[in-house]
Coordinates of C-alpha atoms and ligand atoms in Angstrom, one line a residue:
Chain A
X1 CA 58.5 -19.3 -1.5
X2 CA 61.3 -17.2 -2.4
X3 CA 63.6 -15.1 -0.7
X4 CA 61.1 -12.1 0.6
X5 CA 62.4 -10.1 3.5
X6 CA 60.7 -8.9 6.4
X7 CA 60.3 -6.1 7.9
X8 CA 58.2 -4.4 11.1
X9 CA 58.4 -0.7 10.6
X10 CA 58.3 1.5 13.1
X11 CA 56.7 4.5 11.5
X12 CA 54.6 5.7 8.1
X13 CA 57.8 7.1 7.0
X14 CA 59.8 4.2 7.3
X15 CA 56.9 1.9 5.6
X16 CA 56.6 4.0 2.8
X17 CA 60.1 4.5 2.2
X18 CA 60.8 0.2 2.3
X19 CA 57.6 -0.1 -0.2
X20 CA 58.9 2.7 -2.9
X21 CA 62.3 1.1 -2.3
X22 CA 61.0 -2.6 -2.9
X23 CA 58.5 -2.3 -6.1
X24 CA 57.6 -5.9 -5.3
X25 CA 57.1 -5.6 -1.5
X26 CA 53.8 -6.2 -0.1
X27 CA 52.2 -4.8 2.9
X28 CA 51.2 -7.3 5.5
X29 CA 48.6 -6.5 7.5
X30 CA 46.3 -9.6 8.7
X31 CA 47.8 -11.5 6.3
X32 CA 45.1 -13.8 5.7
X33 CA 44.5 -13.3 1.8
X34 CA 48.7 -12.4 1.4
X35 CA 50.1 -15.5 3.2
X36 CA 47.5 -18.0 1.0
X37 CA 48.4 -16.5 -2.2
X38 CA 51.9 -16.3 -1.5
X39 CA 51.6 -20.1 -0.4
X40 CA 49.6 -20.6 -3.9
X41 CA 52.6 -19.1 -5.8
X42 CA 49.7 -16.4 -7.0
X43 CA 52.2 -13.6 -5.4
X44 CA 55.7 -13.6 -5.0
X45 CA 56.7 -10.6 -2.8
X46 CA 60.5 -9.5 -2.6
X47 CA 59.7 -8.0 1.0
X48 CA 56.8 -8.1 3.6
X49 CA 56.0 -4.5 5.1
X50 CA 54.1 -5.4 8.3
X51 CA 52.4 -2.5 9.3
X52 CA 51.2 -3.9 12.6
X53 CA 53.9 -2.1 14.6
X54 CA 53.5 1.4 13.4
X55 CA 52.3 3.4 16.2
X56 CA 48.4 5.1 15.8
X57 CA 47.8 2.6 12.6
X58 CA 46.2 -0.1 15.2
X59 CA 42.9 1.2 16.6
X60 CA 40.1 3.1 16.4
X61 CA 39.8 7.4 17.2
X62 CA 36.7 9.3 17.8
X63 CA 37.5 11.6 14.3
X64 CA 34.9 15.0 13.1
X65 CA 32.1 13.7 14.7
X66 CA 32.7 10.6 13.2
X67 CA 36.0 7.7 13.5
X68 CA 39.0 6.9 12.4
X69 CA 39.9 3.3 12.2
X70 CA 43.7 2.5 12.0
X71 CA 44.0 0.1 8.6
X72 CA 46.1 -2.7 10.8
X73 CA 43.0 -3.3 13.3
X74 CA 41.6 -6.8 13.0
X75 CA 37.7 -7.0 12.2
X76 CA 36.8 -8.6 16.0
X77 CA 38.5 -5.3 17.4
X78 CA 36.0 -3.0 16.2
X79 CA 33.1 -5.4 18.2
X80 CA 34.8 -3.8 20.9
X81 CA 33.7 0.2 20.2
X82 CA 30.1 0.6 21.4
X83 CA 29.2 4.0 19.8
X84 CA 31.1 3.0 16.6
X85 CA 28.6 -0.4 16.8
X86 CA 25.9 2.0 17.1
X87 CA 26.5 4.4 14.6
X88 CA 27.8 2.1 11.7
X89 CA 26.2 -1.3 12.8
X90 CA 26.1 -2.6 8.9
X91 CA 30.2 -1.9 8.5
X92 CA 30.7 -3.8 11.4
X93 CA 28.6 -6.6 10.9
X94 CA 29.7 -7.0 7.1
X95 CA 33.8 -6.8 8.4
X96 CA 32.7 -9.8 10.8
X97 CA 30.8 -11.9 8.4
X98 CA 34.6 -12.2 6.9
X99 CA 35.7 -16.2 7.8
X100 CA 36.0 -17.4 11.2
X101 CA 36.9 -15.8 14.2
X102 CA 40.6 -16.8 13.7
X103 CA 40.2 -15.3 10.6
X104 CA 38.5 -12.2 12.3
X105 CA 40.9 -11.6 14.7
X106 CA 43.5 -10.9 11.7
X107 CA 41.5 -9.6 8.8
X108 CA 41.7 -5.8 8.4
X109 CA 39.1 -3.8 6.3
X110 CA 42.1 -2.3 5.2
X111 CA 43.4 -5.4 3.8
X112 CA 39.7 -6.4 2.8
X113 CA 39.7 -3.0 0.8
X114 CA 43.5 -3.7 -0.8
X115 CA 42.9 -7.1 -1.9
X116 CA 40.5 -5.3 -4.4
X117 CA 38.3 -8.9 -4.6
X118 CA 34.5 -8.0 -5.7
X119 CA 33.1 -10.2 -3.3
X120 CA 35.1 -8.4 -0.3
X121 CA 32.7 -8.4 2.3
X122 CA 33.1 -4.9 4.2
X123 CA 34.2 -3.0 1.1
X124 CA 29.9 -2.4 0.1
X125 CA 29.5 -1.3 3.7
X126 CA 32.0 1.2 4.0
X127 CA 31.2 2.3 0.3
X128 CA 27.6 2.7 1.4
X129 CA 28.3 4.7 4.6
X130 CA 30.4 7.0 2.5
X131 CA 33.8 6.0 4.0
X132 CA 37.3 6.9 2.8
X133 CA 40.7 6.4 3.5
X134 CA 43.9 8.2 4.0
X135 CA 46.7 7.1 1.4
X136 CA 50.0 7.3 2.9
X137 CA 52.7 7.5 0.4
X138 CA 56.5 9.5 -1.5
X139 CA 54.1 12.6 -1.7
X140 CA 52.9 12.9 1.5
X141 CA 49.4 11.8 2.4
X142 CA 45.5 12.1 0.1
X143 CA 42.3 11.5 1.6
X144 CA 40.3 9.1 -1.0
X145 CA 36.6 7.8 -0.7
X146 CA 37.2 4.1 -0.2
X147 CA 35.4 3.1 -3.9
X148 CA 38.6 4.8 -5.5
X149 CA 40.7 2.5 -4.1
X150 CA 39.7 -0.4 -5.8
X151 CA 40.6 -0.5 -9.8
X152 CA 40.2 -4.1 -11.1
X153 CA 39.8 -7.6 -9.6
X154 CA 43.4 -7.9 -7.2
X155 CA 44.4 -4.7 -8.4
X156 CA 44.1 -1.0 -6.9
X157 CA 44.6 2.9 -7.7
X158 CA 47.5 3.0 -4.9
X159 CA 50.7 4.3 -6.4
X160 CA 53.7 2.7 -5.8
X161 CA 55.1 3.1 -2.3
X162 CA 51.5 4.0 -1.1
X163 CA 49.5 2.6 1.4
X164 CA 46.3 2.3 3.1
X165 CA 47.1 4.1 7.1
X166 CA 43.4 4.6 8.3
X167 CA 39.6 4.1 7.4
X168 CA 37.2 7.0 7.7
X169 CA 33.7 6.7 8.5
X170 CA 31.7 9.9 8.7
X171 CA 29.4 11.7 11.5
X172 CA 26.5 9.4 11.6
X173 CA 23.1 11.9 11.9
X174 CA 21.0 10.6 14.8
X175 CA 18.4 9.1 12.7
X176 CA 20.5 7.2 9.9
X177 CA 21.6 3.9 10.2
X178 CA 23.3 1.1 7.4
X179 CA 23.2 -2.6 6.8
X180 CA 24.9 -5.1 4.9
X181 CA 24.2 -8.4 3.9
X182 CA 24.8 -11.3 1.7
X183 CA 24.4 -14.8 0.4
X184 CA 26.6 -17.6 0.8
X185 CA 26.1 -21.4 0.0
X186 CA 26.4 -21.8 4.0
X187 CA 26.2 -20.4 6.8
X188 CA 29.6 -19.7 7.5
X189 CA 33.1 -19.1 5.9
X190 CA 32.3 -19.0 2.4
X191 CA 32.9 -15.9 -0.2
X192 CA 29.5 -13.9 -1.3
X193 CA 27.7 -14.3 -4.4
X194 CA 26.3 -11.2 -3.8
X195 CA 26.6 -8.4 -1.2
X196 CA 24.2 -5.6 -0.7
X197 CA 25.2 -2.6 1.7
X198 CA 22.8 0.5 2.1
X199 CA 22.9 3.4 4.7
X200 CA 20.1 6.1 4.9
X201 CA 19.2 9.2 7.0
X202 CA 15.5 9.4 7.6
X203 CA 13.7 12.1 8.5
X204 CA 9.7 11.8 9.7
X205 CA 9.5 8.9 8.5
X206 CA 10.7 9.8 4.7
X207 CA 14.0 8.9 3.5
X208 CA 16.5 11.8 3.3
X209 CA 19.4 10.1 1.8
X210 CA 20.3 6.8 0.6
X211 CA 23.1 5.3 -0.9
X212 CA 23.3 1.7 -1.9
X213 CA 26.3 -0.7 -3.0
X214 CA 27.0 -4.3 -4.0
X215 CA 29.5 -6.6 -4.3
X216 CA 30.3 -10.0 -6.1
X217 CA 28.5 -8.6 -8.9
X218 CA 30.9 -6.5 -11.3
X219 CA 34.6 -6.4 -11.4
X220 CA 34.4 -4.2 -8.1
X221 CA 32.1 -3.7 -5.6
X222 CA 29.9 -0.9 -7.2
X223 CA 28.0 2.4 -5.7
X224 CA 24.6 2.5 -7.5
X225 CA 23.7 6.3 -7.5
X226 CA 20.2 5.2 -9.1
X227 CA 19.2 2.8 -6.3
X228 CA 19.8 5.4 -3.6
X229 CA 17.9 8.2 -5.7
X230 CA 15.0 5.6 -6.2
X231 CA 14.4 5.7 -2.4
X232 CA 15.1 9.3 -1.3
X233 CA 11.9 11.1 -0.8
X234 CA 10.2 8.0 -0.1
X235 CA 9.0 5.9 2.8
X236 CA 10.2 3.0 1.3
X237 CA 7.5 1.6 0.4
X238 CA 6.9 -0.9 -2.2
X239 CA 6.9 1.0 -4.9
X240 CA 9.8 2.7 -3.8
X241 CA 11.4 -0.7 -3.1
X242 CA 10.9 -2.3 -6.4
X243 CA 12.5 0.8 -8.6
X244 CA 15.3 0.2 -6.4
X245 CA 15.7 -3.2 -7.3
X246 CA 15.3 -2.4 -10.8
X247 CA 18.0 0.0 -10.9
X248 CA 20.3 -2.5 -8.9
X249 CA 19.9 -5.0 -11.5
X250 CA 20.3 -2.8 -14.4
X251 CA 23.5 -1.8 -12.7
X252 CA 25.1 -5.9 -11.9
X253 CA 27.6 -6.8 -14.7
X254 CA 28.2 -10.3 -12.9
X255 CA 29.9 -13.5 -13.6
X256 CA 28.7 -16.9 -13.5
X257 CA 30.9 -19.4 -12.1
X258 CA 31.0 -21.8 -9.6
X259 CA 28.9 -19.8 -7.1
X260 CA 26.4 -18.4 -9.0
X261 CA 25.4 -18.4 -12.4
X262 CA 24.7 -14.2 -13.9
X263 CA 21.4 -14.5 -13.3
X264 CA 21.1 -15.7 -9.8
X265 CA 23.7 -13.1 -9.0
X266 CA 21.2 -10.5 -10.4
X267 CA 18.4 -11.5 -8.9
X268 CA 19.9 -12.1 -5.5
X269 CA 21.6 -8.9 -5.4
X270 CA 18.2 -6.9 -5.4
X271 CA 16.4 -8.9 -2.9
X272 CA 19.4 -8.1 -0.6
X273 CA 19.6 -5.1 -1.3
X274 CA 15.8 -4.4 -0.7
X275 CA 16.0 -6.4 2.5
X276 CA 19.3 -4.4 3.9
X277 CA 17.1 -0.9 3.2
X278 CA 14.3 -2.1 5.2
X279 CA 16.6 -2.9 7.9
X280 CA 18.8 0.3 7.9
X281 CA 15.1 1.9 8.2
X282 CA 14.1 0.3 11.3
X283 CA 17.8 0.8 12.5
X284 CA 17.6 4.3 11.9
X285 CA 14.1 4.5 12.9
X286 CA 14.7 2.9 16.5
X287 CA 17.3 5.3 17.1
X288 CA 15.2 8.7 16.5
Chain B
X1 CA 68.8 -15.8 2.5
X2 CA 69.6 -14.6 5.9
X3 CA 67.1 -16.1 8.7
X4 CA 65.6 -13.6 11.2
X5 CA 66.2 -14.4 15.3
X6 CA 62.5 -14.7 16.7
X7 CA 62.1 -14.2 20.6
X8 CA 58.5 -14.9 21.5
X9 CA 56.9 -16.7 24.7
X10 CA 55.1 -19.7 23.8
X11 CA 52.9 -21.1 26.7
X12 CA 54.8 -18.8 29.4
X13 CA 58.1 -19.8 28.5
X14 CA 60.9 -17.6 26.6
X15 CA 61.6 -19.3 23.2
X16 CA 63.8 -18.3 20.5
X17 CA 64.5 -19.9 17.3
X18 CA 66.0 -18.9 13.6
X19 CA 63.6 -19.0 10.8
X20 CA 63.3 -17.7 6.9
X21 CA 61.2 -14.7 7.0
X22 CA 57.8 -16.8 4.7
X23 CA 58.2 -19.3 7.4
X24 CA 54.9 -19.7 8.7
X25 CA 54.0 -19.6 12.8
X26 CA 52.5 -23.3 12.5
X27 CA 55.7 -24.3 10.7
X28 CA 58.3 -22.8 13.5
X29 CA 56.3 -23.9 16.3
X30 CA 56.6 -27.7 14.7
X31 CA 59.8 -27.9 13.4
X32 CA 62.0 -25.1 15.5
X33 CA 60.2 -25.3 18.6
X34 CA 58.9 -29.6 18.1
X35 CA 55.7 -28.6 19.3
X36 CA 53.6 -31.0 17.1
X37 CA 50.5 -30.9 18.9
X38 CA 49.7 -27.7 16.6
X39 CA 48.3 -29.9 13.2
X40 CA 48.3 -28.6 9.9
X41 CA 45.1 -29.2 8.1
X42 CA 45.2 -26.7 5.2
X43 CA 47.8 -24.2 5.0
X44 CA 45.3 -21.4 4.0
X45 CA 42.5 -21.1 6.7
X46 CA 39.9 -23.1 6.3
X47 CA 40.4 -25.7 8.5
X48 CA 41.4 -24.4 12.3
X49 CA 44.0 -27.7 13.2
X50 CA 46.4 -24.8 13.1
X51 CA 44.7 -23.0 16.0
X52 CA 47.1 -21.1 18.6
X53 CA 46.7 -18.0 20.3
X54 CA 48.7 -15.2 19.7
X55 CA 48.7 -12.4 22.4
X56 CA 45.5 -13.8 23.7
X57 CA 43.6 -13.9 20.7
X58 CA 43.0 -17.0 18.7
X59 CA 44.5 -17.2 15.3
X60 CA 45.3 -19.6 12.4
X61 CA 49.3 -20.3 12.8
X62 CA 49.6 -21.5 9.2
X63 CA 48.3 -17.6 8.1
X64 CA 50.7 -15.9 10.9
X65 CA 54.6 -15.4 10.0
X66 CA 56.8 -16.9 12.1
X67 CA 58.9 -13.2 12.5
X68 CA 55.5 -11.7 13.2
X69 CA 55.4 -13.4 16.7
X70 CA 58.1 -11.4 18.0
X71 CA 57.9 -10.4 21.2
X72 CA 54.4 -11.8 21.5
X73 CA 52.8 -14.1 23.8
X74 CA 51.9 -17.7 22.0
X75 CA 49.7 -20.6 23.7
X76 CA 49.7 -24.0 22.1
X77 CA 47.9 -27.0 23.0
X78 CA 50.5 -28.2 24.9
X79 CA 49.7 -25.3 27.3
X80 CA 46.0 -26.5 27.9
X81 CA 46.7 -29.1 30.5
X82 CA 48.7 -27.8 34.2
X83 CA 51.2 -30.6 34.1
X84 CA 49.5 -34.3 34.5
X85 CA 46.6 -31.9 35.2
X86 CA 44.1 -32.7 32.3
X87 CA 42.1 -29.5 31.7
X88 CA 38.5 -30.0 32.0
X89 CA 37.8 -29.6 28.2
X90 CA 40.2 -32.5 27.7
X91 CA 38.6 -34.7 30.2
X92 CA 35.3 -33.9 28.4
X93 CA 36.4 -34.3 25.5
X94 CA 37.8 -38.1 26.2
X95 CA 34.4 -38.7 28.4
X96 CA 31.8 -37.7 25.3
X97 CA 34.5 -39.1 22.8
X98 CA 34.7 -35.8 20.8
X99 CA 37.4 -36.6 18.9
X100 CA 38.1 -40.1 16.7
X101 CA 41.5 -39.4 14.8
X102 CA 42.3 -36.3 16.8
X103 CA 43.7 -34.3 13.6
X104 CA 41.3 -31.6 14.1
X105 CA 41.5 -31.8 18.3
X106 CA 44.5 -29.6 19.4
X107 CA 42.6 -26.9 17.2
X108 CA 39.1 -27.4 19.1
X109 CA 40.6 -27.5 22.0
X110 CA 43.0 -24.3 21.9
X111 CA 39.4 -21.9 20.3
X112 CA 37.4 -23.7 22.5
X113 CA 39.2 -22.8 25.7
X114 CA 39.1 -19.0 24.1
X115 CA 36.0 -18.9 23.9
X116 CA 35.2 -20.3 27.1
X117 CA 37.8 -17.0 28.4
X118 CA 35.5 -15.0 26.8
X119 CA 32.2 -16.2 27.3
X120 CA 31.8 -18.8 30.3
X121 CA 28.2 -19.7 29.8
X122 CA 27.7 -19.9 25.6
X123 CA 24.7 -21.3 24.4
X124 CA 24.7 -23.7 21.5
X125 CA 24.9 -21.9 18.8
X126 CA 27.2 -19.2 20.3
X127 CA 29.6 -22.7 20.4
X128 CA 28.6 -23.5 16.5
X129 CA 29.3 -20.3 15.3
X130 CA 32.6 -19.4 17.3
X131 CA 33.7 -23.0 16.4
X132 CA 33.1 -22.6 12.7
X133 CA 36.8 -22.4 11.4
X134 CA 37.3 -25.7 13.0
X135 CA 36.5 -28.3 10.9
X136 CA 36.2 -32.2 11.9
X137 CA 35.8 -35.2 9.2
X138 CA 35.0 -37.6 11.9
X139 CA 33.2 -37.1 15.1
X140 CA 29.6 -34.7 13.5
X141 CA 30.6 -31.9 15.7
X142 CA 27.7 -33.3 17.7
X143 CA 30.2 -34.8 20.4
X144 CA 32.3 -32.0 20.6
X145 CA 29.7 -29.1 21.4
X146 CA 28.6 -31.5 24.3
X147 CA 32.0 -31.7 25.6
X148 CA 32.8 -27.8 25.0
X149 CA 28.7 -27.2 26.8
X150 CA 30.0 -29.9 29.5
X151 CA 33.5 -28.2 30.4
X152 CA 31.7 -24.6 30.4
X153 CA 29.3 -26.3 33.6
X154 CA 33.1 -27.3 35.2
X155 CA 34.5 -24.6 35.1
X156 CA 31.5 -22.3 36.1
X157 CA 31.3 -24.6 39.2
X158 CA 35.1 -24.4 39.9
X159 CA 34.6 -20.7 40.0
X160 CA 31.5 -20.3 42.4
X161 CA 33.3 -23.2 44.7
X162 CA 36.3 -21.0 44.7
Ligands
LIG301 C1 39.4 -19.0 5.6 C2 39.2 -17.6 5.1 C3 37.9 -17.1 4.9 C4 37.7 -15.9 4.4 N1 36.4 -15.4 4.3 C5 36.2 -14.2 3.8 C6 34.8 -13.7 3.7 O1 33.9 -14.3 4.1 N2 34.7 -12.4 3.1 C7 35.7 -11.7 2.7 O2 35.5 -10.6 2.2 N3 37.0 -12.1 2.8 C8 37.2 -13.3 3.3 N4 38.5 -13.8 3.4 C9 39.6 -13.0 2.8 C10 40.4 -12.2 3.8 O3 40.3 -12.7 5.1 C11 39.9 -10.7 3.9 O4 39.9 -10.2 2.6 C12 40.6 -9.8 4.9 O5 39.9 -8.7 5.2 C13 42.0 -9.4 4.4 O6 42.6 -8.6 5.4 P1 44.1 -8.8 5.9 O7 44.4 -7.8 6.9 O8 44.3 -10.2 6.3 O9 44.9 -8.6 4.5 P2 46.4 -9.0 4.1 O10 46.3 -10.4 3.7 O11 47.4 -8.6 5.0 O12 46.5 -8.1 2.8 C14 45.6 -8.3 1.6 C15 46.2 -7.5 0.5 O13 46.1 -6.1 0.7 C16 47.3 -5.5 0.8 N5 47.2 -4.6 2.0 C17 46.8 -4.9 3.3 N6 46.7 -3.9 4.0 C18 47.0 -2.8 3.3 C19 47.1 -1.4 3.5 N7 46.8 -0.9 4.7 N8 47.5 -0.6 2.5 C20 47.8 -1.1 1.3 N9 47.7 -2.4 1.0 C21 47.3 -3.3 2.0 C22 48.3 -6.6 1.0 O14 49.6 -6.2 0.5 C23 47.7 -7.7 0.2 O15 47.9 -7.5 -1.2 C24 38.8 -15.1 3.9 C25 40.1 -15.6 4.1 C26 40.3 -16.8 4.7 C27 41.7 -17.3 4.8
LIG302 S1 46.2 -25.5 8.7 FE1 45.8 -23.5 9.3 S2 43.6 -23.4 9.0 FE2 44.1 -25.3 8.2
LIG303 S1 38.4 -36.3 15.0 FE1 39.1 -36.7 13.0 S2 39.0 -34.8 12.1 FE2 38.0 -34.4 14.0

């Protein structure tokens, strides 16, 4: 390791103005993908910007109906918020599917978001609930849905000197709900092959809206416009079910590697995602 | 490179020690502070020998900075036992021989005695799943959810009795 500096800002200001000074700083929030690839030699950062002390960027705010989750709170934190369990149960159970509970207790979804991986675990979830993010940055702070944020595998759209301060979920209707999951070799720590995450307001019985996303299948996680119209107006029955999966395989671009070959990928994405719609139903459904 | 003056608390007591600022928790604990009983395993996560907690919340020390633990609270394994004292998930452990080389041990025991914090009476799988970024080459994990199940009865008993 070289010779990075560190530094515990105190405010948004002071963060941003150490990242536009540093172009190779790196924010530190859990740490847990930075520190490995700074170990691995993968990145080299001049300065560590740890975000942890900033005041109102830890925790989690009741925000328009909906909350506002401060990018330097760990994934095990937001087990903590009852109503934000119960409104967005498939964001929080995708953010604590990431490692082990050591892991957990560090990992942000900011950081999840920011490593721009496909295979990041929470980033479907929050793309399928509609989440964004407010950018901090030299011009002030933008309000971006969270599927801008990532650009390419490890890279982003942030600007330099910008960074992640909060996550947004929306107002959750009373009768919508979301799930997320996805396939691993085991059980337990191991990156996805494929992710699924869908959220859908129901209405009577008939699906209002519906938006479905997937990761570990494309160079970023992707928001599948198709797959959510396929269901909307529908009960989500089998018919219903299966032109979702079709547009959800049309959509995966995937790799084959040591994980998953393309195909399995494919395939596994749409029986996750058809599984994660039925359960968002019953989720929503059990709330009306 | 200049180093950065840490003041922490590491199993009650005030600490202080010089470090470079990529020095890792795990690595300042061993080498500034000589606590060895914290192991290295991996360096990057996977394997939980590292295991400390950090403000009360268990953590891998080889993916914390050593200038993060400022100010913070840090317990090691060589907090577990109250002097001679051992504590009961160390005396189960010995009894249902949950540990062979002991690599993997101080990391067991410092997430095991979290969760037991957290949740006195776990069931099995509740142990399996909050143990899971432990790993163990020797023992099976077998032994060691025995011992974890056993110490969760002692100290449920201790409680009621006091
Ligand atoms: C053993 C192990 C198992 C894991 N398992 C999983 C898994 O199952 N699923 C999964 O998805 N991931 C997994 N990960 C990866 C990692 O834990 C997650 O991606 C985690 O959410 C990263 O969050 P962090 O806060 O630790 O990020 P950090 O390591 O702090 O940061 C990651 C990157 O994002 C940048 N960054 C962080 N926060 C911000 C911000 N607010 N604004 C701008 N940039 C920012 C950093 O500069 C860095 O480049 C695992 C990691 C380990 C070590
Ligand atoms: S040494 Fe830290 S997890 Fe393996
Ligand atoms: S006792 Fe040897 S690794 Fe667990």
């Amino acid at each position: 390791m070289t010779s990075a500096t560190y530094h515990a800002p105190a405010s948004v200001a002071e963060a941003v103005g150490l990242l536009s000074a540093n172009p190779a700083a790196k924010v530190i929030a859990g740490g847990t993908d930075l520190i490995v690839q700074t170990r691995s030699g993968r990145v080299k950062p001049s300065a560590y910007v740890d975000i942890k002390r900033i005041a109102g960027v830890s925790g989690i705010r009741a925000f328009e109906g909906g909350f506002a989750i401060g990018a330097a709170t760990p994934c095990t934190a937001l087990l903590e918020d009852a109503a934000l369990c119960a409104a967005w149960p498939g964001v929080i159970e995708a953010a604590n599917l990431i490692g082990s509970v050591q892991v957990r207790n560090r990992a942000t979804m900011g950081g999840n978001l920011c490593n721009a991986s496909p295979a990041a675990d929470s980033v479907p979830a929050l793309i399928a609930a509609g989440a964004t993010c407010v950018v901090a940055g030299p011009g002030g702070e933008r309000v971006v849905p969270v599927s801008a944020i990532p650009a390419s595998p490890g890279r982003t759209s942030l600007a330099p000197g910008e960074f992640v301060v909060e996550i947004r979920l929306p107002a959750q209707p009373a009768n919508a709900s979301d799930a997320y999951l996805r396939a691993i070799p085991r059980t337990e720590m191991d990156i996805a092959v494929a992710g699924a995450g869908v959220a859908l307001v129901m209405e009577g019985g008939v699906c209002k809206s519906a938006r479905v996303s997937l990761g570990a299948v494309a160079p970023t996680v992707l928001l599948v416009e198709a797959a959510g119209a396929a269901l909307v107006g529908t009960t989500l029955d089998d018919a219903a079910l299966d032109a979702m999966g079709e547009a959800v395989r049309a959509a995966c671009k995937p790799i084959d590697d040591k994980r998953g070959t393309a195909s399995y990928r494919t395939h596994t994405a749409a029986v996750l995602a058809r599984r994660a719609a039925l359960i968002a139903r019953d989720r929503a459904g059990a709330k009306a | 490179m200049s180093k950065i003056l840490v003041s922490t608390t590491v199993n009650g007591e005030a600490q202080e020690f010089a470090c470079d600022p990529s020095t890792s928790l795990l690595d300042a604990l061993r080498t500034e502070l000589h606590l060895t009983g914290t192991k290295e395993g991996c360096g990057s996560g996977d394997c939980g020998a590292c295991t400390v907690s950090l403000d009360g919340e268990m953590v891998c020390s080889c993916l914390v900075l050593a200038a993060e633990a400022e100010g913070r609270s840090i317990g090691t394994v060589e907090g577990i036992a109250e002097g001679s004292a051992l504590h009961p998930l160390q005396t189960r452990f010995l009894e249902h021989a949950a540990l062979q080389c002991g690599f993997c041990t101080p990391g067991f025991l410092v997430a095991a005695k979290s969760l037991l914090e957290k949740n006195p009476d776990p069931d099995e799988t509740e142990i399996r799943y909050w143990l899971a970024g432990n790993l163990c080459r020797c023992t099976g994990y077998d032994k060691i959810v025995r011992a974890v199940q056993h110490a969760a009865a002692d100290l449920r008993q201790e409680r009621t009795v006091a």
